[in-house]
Amino acid sequence: MGDTSTDSFSGKTDQPTPADGTEIVNGKELLERLAMLSPVGMQVYASSCLRRYCDANGFSHAAIDALLAHLDSIAVAGSLPEWECSGALLELNGRGDPVPAGIESALPEGELQRFMTLVEAVVEVGIVDLYGTRTDQPLAFLRKTIAVLEQGGIPLPPLTNASG
């Protein structure tokens, strides 16, 4: 679904920093940790990135909440095919369908493309390898997700036990 490369990646999170001011997790370390996550863990982390973006920009809409709840539910899904199918039925599903009018009108001028790039990348993290062999594509979509947050100056969410 498009180019999943990024031009730059710093990997800065909002995790506490040591007294000397260095990052606890640099970009390379974060990518290494993300690469070790299960596909479910990667999806949960990607979802936390979308949540962080929306919180940082003050975006709130029932369709966003429904998508976030769906993405997080992968951790407890009894059937991945059912989980995937229910996601396709959401008003905001990140699969190329138009953005609900209420969301589009709430976004600042020029923000729609960035928002949709993020939503589509976050959704792809969880579904790109759903029916096949594990590839590096979920990590590539995570890189794209992270790049959107970094371009907006938004700190990355920390890795938690829930995401890994």
Coordinates of N, CA and C in Angstrom, one line a residue:
M1 N 0.8 -1.2 0.0 CA 0.0 0.0 0.0 C 0.9 1.2 0.0
G2 N 1.7 1.4 -1.0 CA 2.5 2.6 -1.1 C 3.9 2.4 -0.5
D3 N 4.6 3.5 -0.5 CA 6.0 3.4 0.0 C 6.0 3.4 1.5
T4 N 6.7 2.4 2.1 CA 6.8 2.3 3.5 C 8.1 2.7 4.1
S5 N 8.9 3.4 3.3 CA 10.2 3.9 3.8 C 10.0 5.2 4.5
T6 N 11.1 5.6 5.2 CA 11.1 6.9 5.9 C 12.4 7.6 5.5
D7 N 12.4 8.9 5.5 CA 13.6 9.6 5.2 C 14.5 9.7 6.5
S8 N 13.8 9.8 7.6 CA 14.6 9.9 8.9 C 13.8 9.2 10.0
F9 N 14.6 8.9 11.0 CA 13.9 8.2 12.1 C 14.8 8.5 13.3
S10 N 14.3 9.2 14.3 CA 15.0 9.4 15.5 C 14.6 8.5 16.6
G11 N 13.3 8.0 16.6 CA 12.8 7.1 17.6 C 12.7 7.7 19.0
K12 N 12.6 9.0 19.1 CA 12.5 9.6 20.5 C 11.1 9.3 21.1
T13 N 11.2 8.8 22.3 CA 9.9 8.5 23.0 C 9.8 9.5 24.2
D14 N 8.7 9.5 24.8 CA 8.5 10.3 26.0 C 8.9 9.6 27.3
Q15 N 9.7 8.6 27.1 CA 10.1 7.9 28.3 C 11.1 8.8 29.1
P16 N 11.2 8.6 30.4 CA 12.1 9.5 31.1 C 13.6 9.3 30.6
T17 N 14.3 10.4 30.8 CA 15.7 10.4 30.3 C 16.6 10.3 31.6
P18 N 17.8 9.7 31.4 CA 18.7 9.7 32.6 C 19.2 11.1 32.9
A19 N 19.9 11.3 34.0 CA 20.3 12.6 34.4 C 21.2 13.3 33.4
D20 N 21.9 12.5 32.6 CA 22.8 13.1 31.6 C 22.1 13.6 30.3
G21 N 20.8 13.3 30.3 CA 19.9 13.8 29.2 C 19.9 12.9 28.0
T22 N 20.6 11.8 28.0 CA 20.6 10.9 26.8 C 19.2 10.1 26.8
E23 N 18.9 9.7 25.6 CA 17.7 8.9 25.5 C 17.9 7.5 26.0
I24 N 16.9 7.0 26.7 CA 17.0 5.6 27.2 C 16.9 4.7 26.0
V25 N 16.1 5.0 25.1 CA 15.9 4.2 23.9 C 16.1 5.1 22.7
N26 N 17.2 4.8 21.9 CA 17.4 5.6 20.7 C 16.6 4.9 19.5
G27 N 16.7 5.5 18.4 CA 15.9 5.0 17.2 C 16.3 3.6 16.9
K28 N 17.6 3.3 16.9 CA 18.0 1.9 16.5 C 17.5 0.9 17.5
E29 N 17.6 1.3 18.8 CA 17.1 0.4 19.9 C 15.6 0.2 19.8
L30 N 14.9 1.2 19.5 CA 13.5 1.1 19.4 C 13.1 0.2 18.3
L31 N 13.7 0.4 17.1 CA 13.4 -0.5 16.0 C 13.7 -1.9 16.3
E32 N 14.9 -2.2 17.0 CA 15.2 -3.5 17.4 C 14.2 -4.1 18.3
R33 N 13.7 -3.4 19.2 CA 12.7 -3.9 20.2 C 11.4 -4.1 19.4
L34 N 11.0 -3.2 18.5 CA 9.8 -3.4 17.8 C 9.9 -4.6 16.9
A35 N 11.0 -4.9 16.3 CA 11.2 -6.0 15.4 C 11.0 -7.3 16.2
M36 N 11.3 -7.3 17.5 CA 11.2 -8.5 18.3 C 9.7 -8.8 18.8
L37 N 8.9 -7.8 18.6 CA 7.5 -8.0 19.0 C 6.8 -9.0 18.1
S38 N 5.8 -9.6 18.7 CA 4.9 -10.4 17.9 C 4.1 -9.5 17.0
P39 N 3.4 -10.1 15.9 CA 2.6 -9.2 15.1 C 1.5 -8.5 15.9
V40 N 0.9 -9.2 16.9 CA -0.1 -8.6 17.8 C 0.5 -7.5 18.6
G41 N 1.7 -7.7 19.1 CA 2.4 -6.6 19.8 C 2.7 -5.4 19.0
M42 N 3.1 -5.6 17.7 CA 3.3 -4.5 16.8 C 2.0 -3.8 16.5
Q43 N 0.9 -4.5 16.4 CA -0.4 -3.8 16.1 C -0.8 -3.0 17.3
V44 N -0.6 -3.5 18.5 CA -0.9 -2.7 19.7 C -0.1 -1.5 19.8
Y45 N 1.2 -1.6 19.5 CA 2.1 -0.4 19.5 C 1.6 0.6 18.5
A46 N 1.3 0.1 17.3 CA 0.9 1.0 16.2 C -0.4 1.8 16.6
S47 N -1.3 1.0 17.3 CA -2.5 1.7 17.8 C -2.2 2.7 18.8
S48 N -1.2 2.5 19.6 CA -0.9 3.5 20.6 C -0.3 4.8 19.9
C49 N 0.4 4.6 18.8 CA 0.9 5.7 18.0 C -0.3 6.6 17.5
L50 N -1.3 5.9 16.9 CA -2.5 6.6 16.4 C -3.2 7.4 17.6
R51 N -3.3 6.7 18.7 CA -3.9 7.3 19.9 C -3.1 8.6 20.3
R52 N -1.8 8.4 20.3 CA -0.9 9.5 20.7 C -1.1 10.7 19.8
Y53 N -1.1 10.4 18.5 CA -1.3 11.5 17.4 C -2.6 12.2 17.7
C54 N -3.7 11.5 17.8 CA -5.0 12.1 18.0 C -5.1 12.9 19.3
D55 N -4.5 12.4 20.4 CA -4.5 13.1 21.6 C -3.6 14.4 21.5
A56 N -2.5 14.3 20.8 CA -1.6 15.5 20.7 C -2.3 16.6 19.8
N57 N -3.1 16.2 18.9 CA -3.8 17.1 18.0 C -5.2 17.5 18.4
G58 N -5.7 16.9 19.5 CA -7.0 17.2 20.0 C -8.1 16.6 19.1
F59 N -7.8 15.5 18.4 CA -8.8 14.9 17.5 C -9.6 13.9 18.3
S60 N -10.9 14.1 18.2 CA -11.8 13.1 18.9 C -13.0 12.9 18.0
H61 N -13.4 11.6 17.8 CA -14.5 11.3 17.0 C -14.9 9.8 17.3
A62 N -16.1 9.5 17.4 CA -16.6 8.1 17.7 C -15.9 7.1 16.7
A63 N -15.8 7.5 15.5 CA -15.2 6.5 14.5 C -13.7 6.3 14.8
I64 N -13.0 7.2 15.3 CA -11.6 7.0 15.7 C -11.6 6.1 16.9
D65 N -12.4 6.4 17.9 CA -12.5 5.6 19.1 C -12.8 4.1 18.7
A66 N -13.7 3.9 17.8 CA -14.1 2.6 17.4 C -12.9 1.9 16.7
L67 N -12.2 2.6 15.9 CA -11.0 2.0 15.2 C -10.0 1.6 16.3
L68 N -9.7 2.5 17.2 CA -8.7 2.2 18.2 C -9.1 1.0 19.1
A69 N -10.3 1.0 19.4 CA -10.8 -0.2 20.2 C -10.7 -1.5 19.4
H70 N -11.0 -1.4 18.2 CA -10.8 -2.6 17.3 C -9.4 -3.0 17.2
L71 N -8.5 -2.1 16.9 CA -7.1 -2.4 16.8 C -6.5 -3.0 18.1
D72 N -6.9 -2.4 19.2 CA -6.4 -3.0 20.5 C -7.0 -4.4 20.8
S73 N -8.1 -4.6 20.2 CA -8.8 -5.9 20.5 C -8.1 -7.1 19.9
I74 N -7.1 -6.9 19.0 CA -6.4 -8.0 18.4 C -5.7 -8.8 19.5
A75 N -5.4 -8.2 20.6 CA -4.7 -8.9 21.7 C -5.6 -10.0 22.3
V76 N -6.9 -9.8 22.2 CA -7.8 -10.8 22.8 C -8.7 -11.5 21.8
A77 N -8.4 -11.3 20.5 CA -9.3 -11.8 19.4 C -9.2 -13.3 19.4
G78 N -10.4 -13.9 19.4 CA -10.5 -15.4 19.4 C -10.2 -15.9 17.9
S79 N -10.6 -15.1 17.0 CA -10.5 -15.5 15.6 C -9.9 -14.3 14.8
L80 N -8.7 -14.4 14.3 CA -8.1 -13.3 13.5 C -8.9 -13.0 12.2
P81 N -9.4 -14.0 11.5 CA -10.3 -13.7 10.3 C -11.5 -12.9 10.7
E82 N -12.1 -13.2 11.8 CA -13.3 -12.5 12.3 C -12.9 -11.0 12.7
W83 N -11.7 -10.9 13.4 CA -11.2 -9.6 13.8 C -11.0 -8.8 12.5
E84 N -10.3 -9.3 11.5 CA -10.0 -8.6 10.3 C -11.3 -8.2 9.6
C85 N -12.3 -9.1 9.5 CA -13.6 -8.7 8.8 C -14.3 -7.6 9.6
S86 N -14.3 -7.7 10.9 CA -15.1 -6.7 11.7 C -14.4 -5.3 11.5
G87 N -13.1 -5.3 11.3 CA -12.4 -4.0 11.1 C -12.7 -3.4 9.7
A88 N -13.0 -4.2 8.7 CA -13.3 -3.7 7.4 C -14.7 -3.0 7.4
L89 N -15.5 -3.4 8.4 CA -16.9 -2.8 8.5 C -17.0 -1.5 9.2
L90 N -15.8 -1.1 9.8 CA -15.8 0.2 10.6 C -16.0 1.4 9.7
E91 N -16.6 2.4 10.3 CA -16.8 3.7 9.5 C -15.4 4.2 9.1
L92 N -14.5 4.2 10.0 CA -13.1 4.6 9.7 C -12.3 3.3 9.8
N93 N -11.8 2.8 8.6 CA -11.2 1.5 8.6 C -9.8 1.4 8.1
G94 N -9.3 2.5 7.5 CA -7.9 2.6 7.0 C -7.6 1.7 5.8
R95 N -8.7 1.4 5.1 CA -8.5 0.5 3.9 C -8.9 1.2 2.6
G96 N -8.7 2.5 2.6 CA -8.9 3.2 1.3 C -10.3 3.8 1.2
D97 N -11.2 3.5 2.1 CA -12.5 4.1 2.1 C -12.5 5.6 2.5
P98 N -13.4 6.4 2.0 CA -13.4 7.8 2.4 C -13.5 8.0 3.9
V99 N -12.9 9.1 4.4 CA -12.9 9.5 5.8 C -14.3 10.0 6.1
P100 N -14.9 9.6 7.2 CA -16.2 10.1 7.6 C -16.1 11.6 7.7
A101 N -17.2 12.2 7.2 CA -17.3 13.7 7.1 C -17.0 14.4 8.4
G102 N -17.5 13.8 9.5 CA -17.2 14.5 10.8 C -15.8 14.6 11.1
I103 N -15.0 13.6 10.7 CA -13.5 13.6 11.0 C -12.9 14.6 10.0
E104 N -13.2 14.5 8.8 CA -12.6 15.4 7.8 C -12.8 16.9 8.2
S105 N -14.0 17.2 8.6 CA -14.3 18.6 9.0 C -13.6 19.0 10.3
A106 N -13.2 18.1 11.1 CA -12.6 18.4 12.4 C -11.1 18.6 12.2
L107 N -10.5 18.1 11.1 CA -9.1 18.2 10.9 C -8.7 19.6 10.4
P108 N -7.6 20.1 10.9 CA -7.1 21.4 10.4 C -6.8 21.3 8.9
E109 N -6.8 22.4 8.2 CA -6.5 22.5 6.8 C -5.1 21.8 6.6
G110 N -5.1 20.9 5.6 CA -3.8 20.3 5.2 C -3.5 19.1 6.0
E111 N -4.3 18.7 7.0 CA -3.9 17.6 7.9 C -4.5 16.3 7.4
L112 N -5.5 16.3 6.5 CA -6.2 15.1 6.1 C -5.3 14.0 5.6
Q113 N -4.4 14.4 4.7 CA -3.4 13.5 4.1 C -2.5 12.8 5.1
R114 N -2.0 13.6 6.0 CA -1.1 13.0 7.1 C -2.0 12.1 8.0
F115 N -3.2 12.5 8.3 CA -4.0 11.6 9.1 C -4.3 10.3 8.4
M116 N -4.7 10.4 7.2 CA -5.0 9.1 6.4 C -3.8 8.3 6.2
T117 N -2.6 8.9 6.0 CA -1.4 8.1 5.9 C -1.1 7.3 7.2
L118 N -1.3 8.0 8.3 CA -1.1 7.4 9.6 C -2.1 6.2 9.8
V119 N -3.4 6.5 9.6 CA -4.4 5.5 9.8 C -4.2 4.3 8.9
E120 N -3.9 4.5 7.7 CA -3.6 3.3 6.8 C -2.4 2.5 7.2
A121 N -1.3 3.2 7.6 CA -0.1 2.5 8.0 C -0.4 1.7 9.3
V122 N -1.1 2.3 10.2 CA -1.4 1.6 11.5 C -2.2 0.4 11.2
V123 N -3.2 0.5 10.4 CA -4.1 -0.7 10.1 C -3.3 -1.7 9.4
E124 N -2.4 -1.4 8.5 CA -1.6 -2.3 7.7 C -0.7 -3.1 8.6
V125 N -0.2 -2.5 9.7 CA 0.7 -3.2 10.6 C 0.0 -4.6 11.0
G126 N -1.3 -4.5 11.3 CA -1.9 -5.7 11.8 C -2.5 -6.7 10.7
I127 N -2.7 -6.2 9.5 CA -3.3 -7.1 8.5 C -2.4 -7.5 7.4
V128 N -1.2 -6.9 7.2 CA -0.4 -7.2 6.1 C 0.1 -8.6 6.1
D129 N 0.4 -9.2 7.2 CA 0.8 -10.6 7.3 C -0.2 -11.5 7.9
L130 N -1.4 -11.1 8.0 CA -2.5 -11.8 8.7 C -2.7 -13.2 8.1
Y131 N -2.6 -13.4 6.8 CA -2.9 -14.7 6.2 C -1.7 -15.4 5.5
G132 N -0.5 -14.9 5.8 CA 0.6 -15.5 5.2 C 1.8 -15.6 6.1
T133 N 2.9 -15.9 5.5 CA 4.2 -16.0 6.2 C 4.6 -14.6 6.8
R134 N 5.2 -14.6 8.0 CA 5.6 -13.4 8.6 C 6.7 -12.7 7.7
T135 N 6.6 -11.4 7.5 CA 7.5 -10.7 6.7 C 8.0 -9.5 7.5
D136 N 8.8 -8.6 6.8 CA 9.2 -7.4 7.5 C 8.2 -6.2 7.2
Q137 N 7.1 -6.5 6.5 CA 6.2 -5.5 6.2 C 5.5 -4.8 7.4
P138 N 5.2 -5.5 8.5 CA 4.6 -4.8 9.6 C 5.6 -3.8 10.2
L139 N 6.9 -4.2 10.3 CA 7.9 -3.3 10.8 C 8.0 -2.1 9.9
A140 N 7.9 -2.3 8.6 CA 8.0 -1.2 7.6 C 6.8 -0.2 7.8
F141 N 5.6 -0.7 8.0 CA 4.5 0.1 8.3 C 4.6 0.8 9.7
L142 N 5.2 0.2 10.6 CA 5.5 0.8 11.9 C 6.5 2.0 11.7
R143 N 7.5 1.8 10.9 CA 8.4 2.9 10.6 C 7.6 4.1 10.0
K144 N 6.7 3.8 9.1 CA 5.9 4.9 8.4 C 5.0 5.5 9.5
T145 N 4.5 4.8 10.4 CA 3.7 5.3 11.5 C 4.5 6.2 12.3
I146 N 5.7 5.8 12.7 CA 6.5 6.6 13.6 C 7.0 7.9 12.9
A147 N 7.2 7.8 11.6 CA 7.6 9.0 10.8 C 6.5 10.0 10.8
V148 N 5.3 9.6 10.7 CA 4.2 10.6 10.8 C 4.2 11.3 12.1
L149 N 4.4 10.6 13.2 CA 4.4 11.3 14.5 C 5.6 12.2 14.6
E150 N 6.8 11.7 14.2 CA 8.0 12.6 14.2 C 7.8 13.8 13.4
Q151 N 7.2 13.7 12.2 CA 7.0 14.9 11.3 C 6.2 15.9 12.0
G152 N 5.3 15.5 12.9 CA 4.4 16.4 13.6 C 5.0 16.8 15.0
G153 N 6.2 16.4 15.3 CA 6.8 16.7 16.5 C 6.2 16.1 17.7
I154 N 5.6 14.9 17.5 CA 4.8 14.2 18.6 C 5.7 13.1 19.2
P155 N 5.9 13.1 20.5 CA 6.8 12.1 21.1 C 6.1 10.7 20.9
L156 N 6.9 9.7 20.7 CA 6.4 8.4 20.5 C 6.0 7.8 21.8
P157 N 5.0 7.0 21.8 CA 4.5 6.3 23.0 C 5.6 5.3 23.5
P158 N 5.7 5.1 24.8 CA 6.7 4.1 25.2 C 6.3 2.7 24.9
L159 N 7.2 1.8 24.8 CA 6.9 0.4 24.7 C 6.5 -0.1 26.1
T160 N 5.4 -0.8 26.1 CA 4.9 -1.3 27.4 C 4.7 -2.8 27.3
N161 N 4.4 -3.4 28.4 CA 4.1 -4.8 28.4 C 3.0 -5.2 27.5
A162 N 2.0 -4.2 27.4 CA 0.8 -4.5 26.6 C 1.2 -4.6 25.1
S163 N 2.3 -3.8 24.7 CA 2.7 -3.9 23.3 C 3.8 -4.8 23.0
G164 N 4.3 -5.4 24.0 CA 5.4 -6.4 23.8 C 5.6 -7.4 24.8

